[in-house]
Amino acid sequence: MKFPKNERSSPTETYEAPAYLTRALNEKPKVTRAEQWKVWFACALQAFWVMGINQSFGIFQAYYGSDKAVKEGVIQPEDQMERAGIAAIQSLGNGGIVAVFAIFFYPYLPCIGRHIRTLCFASTVLAASGFAAAAACNNIWLLVVTQGLLVGIGNGFFLNVLTAILPEYFGRRSGAAQGAAAAFGCVGAVILSLVLHRMLDSVGSRWTLGTLSIASMCILGSSSYLAQPPRKCHRRSAKLVGWKTFKNPTFTLLFLANFIHPMTVAIPTTFGPEFSKALGYSGNMASIILAVSSAVGIPSRFLLGWAADFVGHNNMLFLAIFIFALSTLIMWLPSALADSGAVWMVYKVVYGCVFGTFTALINSVQKGHFGDELYYPYNGAMTSIRGIGYVVGVPVAGLLVSRAKGSELHGSDFVTPIAYTGIFLMVSVLCLAGVRYLDAKKNGWKWVK
């Protein structure tokens, strides 16, 4: 860094600043333990609620396709077989709609500062209002707008902003911090999978959605109060990502993986309860299977995040997605072809172990490749394409399920969406393998730090 020699000297006469001064200007302020706890609890609370709702949406997917939903008047008889439309509630409600625009607002996140709490509180009101409005709906498309779009915008801000900020507060232990926070998403999914089924069965969707509205205000309101701003850093780029960035093969491969993986990751949870019923299980057992799958993820998310800090985030991400892809093709697909409930339950345990690894580690992986200066602009582009994957992936899978009432479905009716899931996951694995290869050319093939 260069400075004028003295006040009288010409502006063109400069000297080189000492290296220690340059480093000091570029270093971030030290993080306090209180800040770490606050940002972690904020992320843990939003994960518990937002990710918990997303992972347990399969209960709503099965309910909205049932005769009981028609009798209650929440949907019309012709909506029962509109699985793509019902799935659109989840694809919008999961926060993907906010992620789509991340390329435009992520570069400016460091400018938000303490205003992040105000934005979080506003998002809380929006999510709670969406659930409250959904309680008064009488057709599937109104549910798409309320439980889907409104809730998705509110929840999406928490999921896509707070999660991106978390790694900056934990340095080398960011994997463990993200894994532990993500584990709370599994806790939420376990509780909500069981509670939602009981509530929908006993009091119906209107009271259930009203309860979700009140709970959103309480839980997301607490997360808003604890939210911390992005870390201050002397060097931050606020430039939008341009086409020239795709000349970087690492960026391009991660961009593709961020699109392909989200297209498939929510399919086993969204259609899981319906698939369980198609295999002959009761609605109560279907919710238990979904809850068990989420329960397995509670320790596994923390352990995978902790292990990633030792074996490398790139390595752990690749291994987890490879296991996910392989198990889909050699377990879930055969269970559909043979109507095998046992194989399906084994698959759900494996899925529970690796589900969420991509969400938990991808921010740390991208931060490691692109550094602090480019983290938000590049991560914004990745989050945008990820959002498109979240929005379009599940409805496409819904179109591929055989068009029949829920009570008339069989395991074989899900073969096409399962194959779609497995093939796309394998393409994602190839992209991550390419990223690992490019990283190895620079830093070697070391698997343990």
PDB file of C-alpha atoms in Angstrom, residues 55-200:
ATOM      1  CA  GLN A  55     -38.209 -31.073   5.455  1.00  0.00           C
ATOM      2  CA  SER A  56     -41.638 -31.930   6.836  1.00  0.00           C
ATOM      3  CA  PHE A  57     -43.649 -30.444   3.955  1.00  0.00           C
ATOM      4  CA  GLY A  58     -44.257 -33.960   2.654  1.00  0.00           C
ATOM      5  CA  ILE A  59     -46.993 -34.191   5.320  1.00  0.00           C
ATOM      6  CA  PHE A  60     -48.811 -31.283   3.624  1.00  0.00           C
ATOM      7  CA  GLN A  61     -48.075 -32.777   0.176  1.00  0.00           C
ATOM      8  CA  ALA A  62     -49.893 -35.975   1.142  1.00  0.00           C
ATOM      9  CA  TYR A  63     -52.704 -34.140   2.968  1.00  0.00           C
ATOM     10  CA  TYR A  64     -53.533 -31.715   0.144  1.00  0.00           C
ATOM     11  CA  GLY A  65     -53.871 -34.689  -2.186  1.00  0.00           C
ATOM     12  CA  SER A  66     -56.306 -36.478   0.127  1.00  0.00           C
ATOM     13  CA  ASP A  67     -60.106 -36.613   0.254  1.00  0.00           C
ATOM     14  CA  LYS A  68     -60.052 -35.007   3.703  1.00  0.00           C
ATOM     15  CA  ALA A  69     -58.588 -31.765   2.295  1.00  0.00           C
ATOM     16  CA  VAL A  70     -61.434 -31.652  -0.243  1.00  0.00           C
ATOM     17  CA  LYS A  71     -64.070 -32.210   2.474  1.00  0.00           C
ATOM     18  CA  GLU A  72     -62.496 -29.445   4.552  1.00  0.00           C
ATOM     19  CA  GLY A  73     -62.748 -27.118   1.562  1.00  0.00           C
ATOM     20  CA  VAL A  74     -59.077 -26.152   1.529  1.00  0.00           C
ATOM     21  CA  ILE A  75     -58.710 -27.462  -2.051  1.00  0.00           C
ATOM     22  CA  GLN A  76     -61.118 -28.349  -4.836  1.00  0.00           C
ATOM     23  CA  PRO A  77     -61.718 -31.955  -6.032  1.00  0.00           C
ATOM     24  CA  GLU A  78     -59.885 -31.301  -9.308  1.00  0.00           C
ATOM     25  CA  ASP A  79     -56.804 -30.134  -7.350  1.00  0.00           C
ATOM     26  CA  GLN A  80     -56.156 -33.534  -5.772  1.00  0.00           C
ATOM     27  CA  MET A  81     -54.066 -34.829  -8.654  1.00  0.00           C
ATOM     28  CA  GLU A  82     -52.248 -31.518  -9.258  1.00  0.00           C
ATOM     29  CA  ARG A  83     -49.041 -32.767  -7.638  1.00  0.00           C
ATOM     30  CA  ALA A  84     -46.906 -30.224  -9.476  1.00  0.00           C
ATOM     31  CA  GLY A  85     -49.154 -27.443  -8.159  1.00  0.00           C
ATOM     32  CA  ILE A  86     -49.040 -28.788  -4.594  1.00  0.00           C
ATOM     33  CA  ALA A  87     -45.270 -29.229  -4.894  1.00  0.00           C
ATOM     34  CA  ALA A  88     -45.034 -25.595  -6.037  1.00  0.00           C
ATOM     35  CA  ILE A  89     -46.121 -24.591  -2.518  1.00  0.00           C
ATOM     36  CA  GLN A  90     -42.985 -26.258  -1.197  1.00  0.00           C
ATOM     37  CA  SER A  91     -40.691 -25.055  -3.981  1.00  0.00           C
ATOM     38  CA  LEU A  92     -41.684 -21.429  -3.308  1.00  0.00           C
ATOM     39  CA  GLY A  93     -42.074 -21.814   0.451  1.00  0.00           C
ATOM     40  CA  ASN A  94     -38.572 -23.261   0.881  1.00  0.00           C
ATOM     41  CA  GLY A  95     -37.015 -19.832   0.281  1.00  0.00           C
ATOM     42  CA  GLY A  96     -35.809 -20.490  -3.246  1.00  0.00           C
ATOM     43  CA  ILE A  97     -37.714 -17.462  -4.538  1.00  0.00           C
ATOM     44  CA  VAL A  98     -35.464 -15.158  -2.447  1.00  0.00           C
ATOM     45  CA  ALA A  99     -32.343 -17.047  -3.464  1.00  0.00           C
ATOM     46  CA  VAL A 100     -33.098 -16.397  -7.148  1.00  0.00           C
ATOM     47  CA  PHE A 101     -32.333 -12.689  -6.653  1.00  0.00           C
ATOM     48  CA  ALA A 102     -29.236 -13.178  -4.483  1.00  0.00           C
ATOM     49  CA  ILE A 103     -26.914 -12.243  -7.345  1.00  0.00           C
ATOM     50  CA  PHE A 104     -28.242  -8.683  -7.067  1.00  0.00           C
ATOM     51  CA  PHE A 105     -28.294  -8.210  -3.285  1.00  0.00           C
ATOM     52  CA  TYR A 106     -25.512 -10.478  -1.935  1.00  0.00           C
ATOM     53  CA  PRO A 107     -22.682  -8.103  -2.987  1.00  0.00           C
ATOM     54  CA  TYR A 108     -24.293  -5.402  -0.830  1.00  0.00           C
ATOM     55  CA  LEU A 109     -24.920  -7.518   2.285  1.00  0.00           C
ATOM     56  CA  PRO A 110     -21.879  -6.025   4.088  1.00  0.00           C
ATOM     57  CA  CYS A 111     -23.566  -2.605   3.741  1.00  0.00           C
ATOM     58  CA  ILE A 112     -26.643  -3.746   5.690  1.00  0.00           C
ATOM     59  CA  GLY A 113     -24.921  -3.578   9.072  1.00  0.00           C
ATOM     60  CA  ARG A 114     -27.240  -3.560  12.066  1.00  0.00           C
ATOM     61  CA  HIS A 115     -30.234  -3.028   9.755  1.00  0.00           C
ATOM     62  CA  ILE A 116     -30.195  -6.798   9.282  1.00  0.00           C
ATOM     63  CA  ARG A 117     -32.351  -7.132  12.409  1.00  0.00           C
ATOM     64  CA  THR A 118     -34.995  -4.815  10.971  1.00  0.00           C
ATOM     65  CA  LEU A 119     -35.042  -6.828   7.742  1.00  0.00           C
ATOM     66  CA  CYS A 120     -35.307 -10.072   9.714  1.00  0.00           C
ATOM     67  CA  PHE A 121     -38.256  -8.749  11.742  1.00  0.00           C
ATOM     68  CA  ALA A 122     -39.986  -7.650   8.508  1.00  0.00           C
ATOM     69  CA  SER A 123     -39.404 -11.143   7.069  1.00  0.00           C
ATOM     70  CA  THR A 124     -40.881 -12.655  10.230  1.00  0.00           C
ATOM     71  CA  VAL A 125     -44.093 -10.663   9.778  1.00  0.00           C
ATOM     72  CA  LEU A 126     -44.279 -11.709   6.126  1.00  0.00           C
ATOM     73  CA  ALA A 127     -43.881 -15.427   6.914  1.00  0.00           C
ATOM     74  CA  ALA A 128     -46.441 -15.296   9.729  1.00  0.00           C
ATOM     75  CA  SER A 129     -48.891 -13.406   7.493  1.00  0.00           C
ATOM     76  CA  GLY A 130     -48.460 -16.029   4.771  1.00  0.00           C
ATOM     77  CA  PHE A 131     -49.447 -18.871   7.094  1.00  0.00           C
ATOM     78  CA  ALA A 132     -52.368 -16.856   8.482  1.00  0.00           C
ATOM     79  CA  ALA A 133     -53.669 -16.046   4.989  1.00  0.00           C
ATOM     80  CA  ALA A 134     -53.255 -19.687   3.911  1.00  0.00           C
ATOM     81  CA  ALA A 135     -55.659 -20.709   6.684  1.00  0.00           C
ATOM     82  CA  ALA A 136     -58.451 -18.921   4.788  1.00  0.00           C
ATOM     83  CA  CYS A 137     -57.705 -20.401   1.328  1.00  0.00           C
ATOM     84  CA  ASN A 138     -60.090 -22.633  -0.613  1.00  0.00           C
ATOM     85  CA  ASN A 139     -58.036 -23.721  -3.641  1.00  0.00           C
ATOM     86  CA  ILE A 140     -54.532 -24.834  -4.480  1.00  0.00           C
ATOM     87  CA  TRP A 141     -53.467 -21.678  -6.310  1.00  0.00           C
ATOM     88  CA  LEU A 142     -54.290 -19.423  -3.358  1.00  0.00           C
ATOM     89  CA  LEU A 143     -52.158 -21.739  -1.227  1.00  0.00           C
ATOM     90  CA  VAL A 144     -49.315 -21.329  -3.745  1.00  0.00           C
ATOM     91  CA  VAL A 145     -49.489 -17.542  -3.271  1.00  0.00           C
ATOM     92  CA  THR A 146     -49.826 -17.576   0.551  1.00  0.00           C
ATOM     93  CA  GLN A 147     -48.192 -20.683   2.034  1.00  0.00           C
ATOM     94  CA  GLY A 148     -45.842 -20.729  -0.942  1.00  0.00           C
ATOM     95  CA  LEU A 149     -44.854 -17.228  -2.078  1.00  0.00           C
ATOM     96  CA  LEU A 150     -45.442 -15.123   1.067  1.00  0.00           C
ATOM     97  CA  VAL A 151     -43.984 -17.685   3.459  1.00  0.00           C
ATOM     98  CA  GLY A 152     -41.151 -18.350   1.009  1.00  0.00           C
ATOM     99  CA  ILE A 153     -40.105 -14.697   0.860  1.00  0.00           C
ATOM    100  CA  GLY A 154     -40.183 -14.401   4.650  1.00  0.00           C
ATOM    101  CA  ASN A 155     -38.411 -17.681   5.396  1.00  0.00           C
ATOM    102  CA  GLY A 156     -36.088 -17.280   2.420  1.00  0.00           C
ATOM    103  CA  PHE A 157     -34.417 -14.187   3.840  1.00  0.00           C
ATOM    104  CA  PHE A 158     -33.462 -16.096   6.999  1.00  0.00           C
ATOM    105  CA  LEU A 159     -32.300 -19.183   5.141  1.00  0.00           C
ATOM    106  CA  ASN A 160     -30.248 -17.431   2.460  1.00  0.00           C
ATOM    107  CA  VAL A 161     -28.820 -14.513   4.432  1.00  0.00           C
ATOM    108  CA  LEU A 162     -28.124 -15.698   7.986  1.00  0.00           C
ATOM    109  CA  THR A 163     -26.671 -18.987   6.731  1.00  0.00           C
ATOM    110  CA  ALA A 164     -24.239 -17.104   4.474  1.00  0.00           C
ATOM    111  CA  ILE A 165     -23.053 -14.874   7.335  1.00  0.00           C
ATOM    112  CA  LEU A 166     -22.398 -17.703   9.830  1.00  0.00           C
ATOM    113  CA  PRO A 167     -19.045 -18.996   8.381  1.00  0.00           C
ATOM    114  CA  GLU A 168     -17.444 -15.556   8.740  1.00  0.00           C
ATOM    115  CA  TYR A 169     -17.698 -15.739  12.528  1.00  0.00           C
ATOM    116  CA  PHE A 170     -16.034 -19.132  13.008  1.00  0.00           C
ATOM    117  CA  GLY A 171     -12.923 -19.319  10.809  1.00  0.00           C
ATOM    118  CA  ARG A 172     -11.398 -22.801  10.705  1.00  0.00           C
ATOM    119  CA  ARG A 173     -14.248 -24.325  12.717  1.00  0.00           C
ATOM    120  CA  SER A 174     -16.977 -23.076  10.392  1.00  0.00           C
ATOM    121  CA  GLY A 175     -17.860 -26.634   9.348  1.00  0.00           C
ATOM    122  CA  ALA A 176     -18.674 -27.691  12.913  1.00  0.00           C
ATOM    123  CA  ALA A 177     -20.632 -24.479  13.536  1.00  0.00           C
ATOM    124  CA  GLN A 178     -22.702 -24.898  10.372  1.00  0.00           C
ATOM    125  CA  GLY A 179     -23.219 -28.602  10.984  1.00  0.00           C
ATOM    126  CA  ALA A 180     -24.432 -27.994  14.546  1.00  0.00           C
ATOM    127  CA  ALA A 181     -26.824 -25.258  13.394  1.00  0.00           C
ATOM    128  CA  ALA A 182     -28.101 -27.455  10.565  1.00  0.00           C
ATOM    129  CA  ALA A 183     -28.709 -30.260  13.072  1.00  0.00           C
ATOM    130  CA  PHE A 184     -31.388 -28.054  14.613  1.00  0.00           C
ATOM    131  CA  GLY A 185     -33.138 -28.196  11.245  1.00  0.00           C
ATOM    132  CA  CYS A 186     -33.408 -31.956  11.725  1.00  0.00           C
ATOM    133  CA  VAL A 187     -34.744 -31.462  15.257  1.00  0.00           C
ATOM    134  CA  GLY A 188     -37.426 -29.184  13.838  1.00  0.00           C
ATOM    135  CA  ALA A 189     -38.225 -31.673  11.090  1.00  0.00           C
ATOM    136  CA  VAL A 190     -38.630 -34.539  13.581  1.00  0.00           C
ATOM    137  CA  ILE A 191     -41.012 -32.545  15.765  1.00  0.00           C
ATOM    138  CA  LEU A 192     -42.987 -31.008  12.901  1.00  0.00           C
ATOM    139  CA  SER A 193     -43.313 -34.296  10.983  1.00  0.00           C
ATOM    140  CA  LEU A 194     -45.121 -35.858  13.932  1.00  0.00           C
ATOM    141  CA  VAL A 195     -47.009 -32.770  15.130  1.00  0.00           C
ATOM    142  CA  LEU A 196     -48.259 -31.696  11.687  1.00  0.00           C
ATOM    143  CA  HIS A 197     -49.668 -35.151  10.947  1.00  0.00           C
ATOM    144  CA  ARG A 198     -51.486 -35.233  14.294  1.00  0.00           C
ATOM    145  CA  MET A 199     -52.822 -31.684  13.926  1.00  0.00           C
ATOM    146  CA  LEU A 200     -53.984 -32.103  10.324  1.00  0.00           C
TER     147      LEU A 200
END
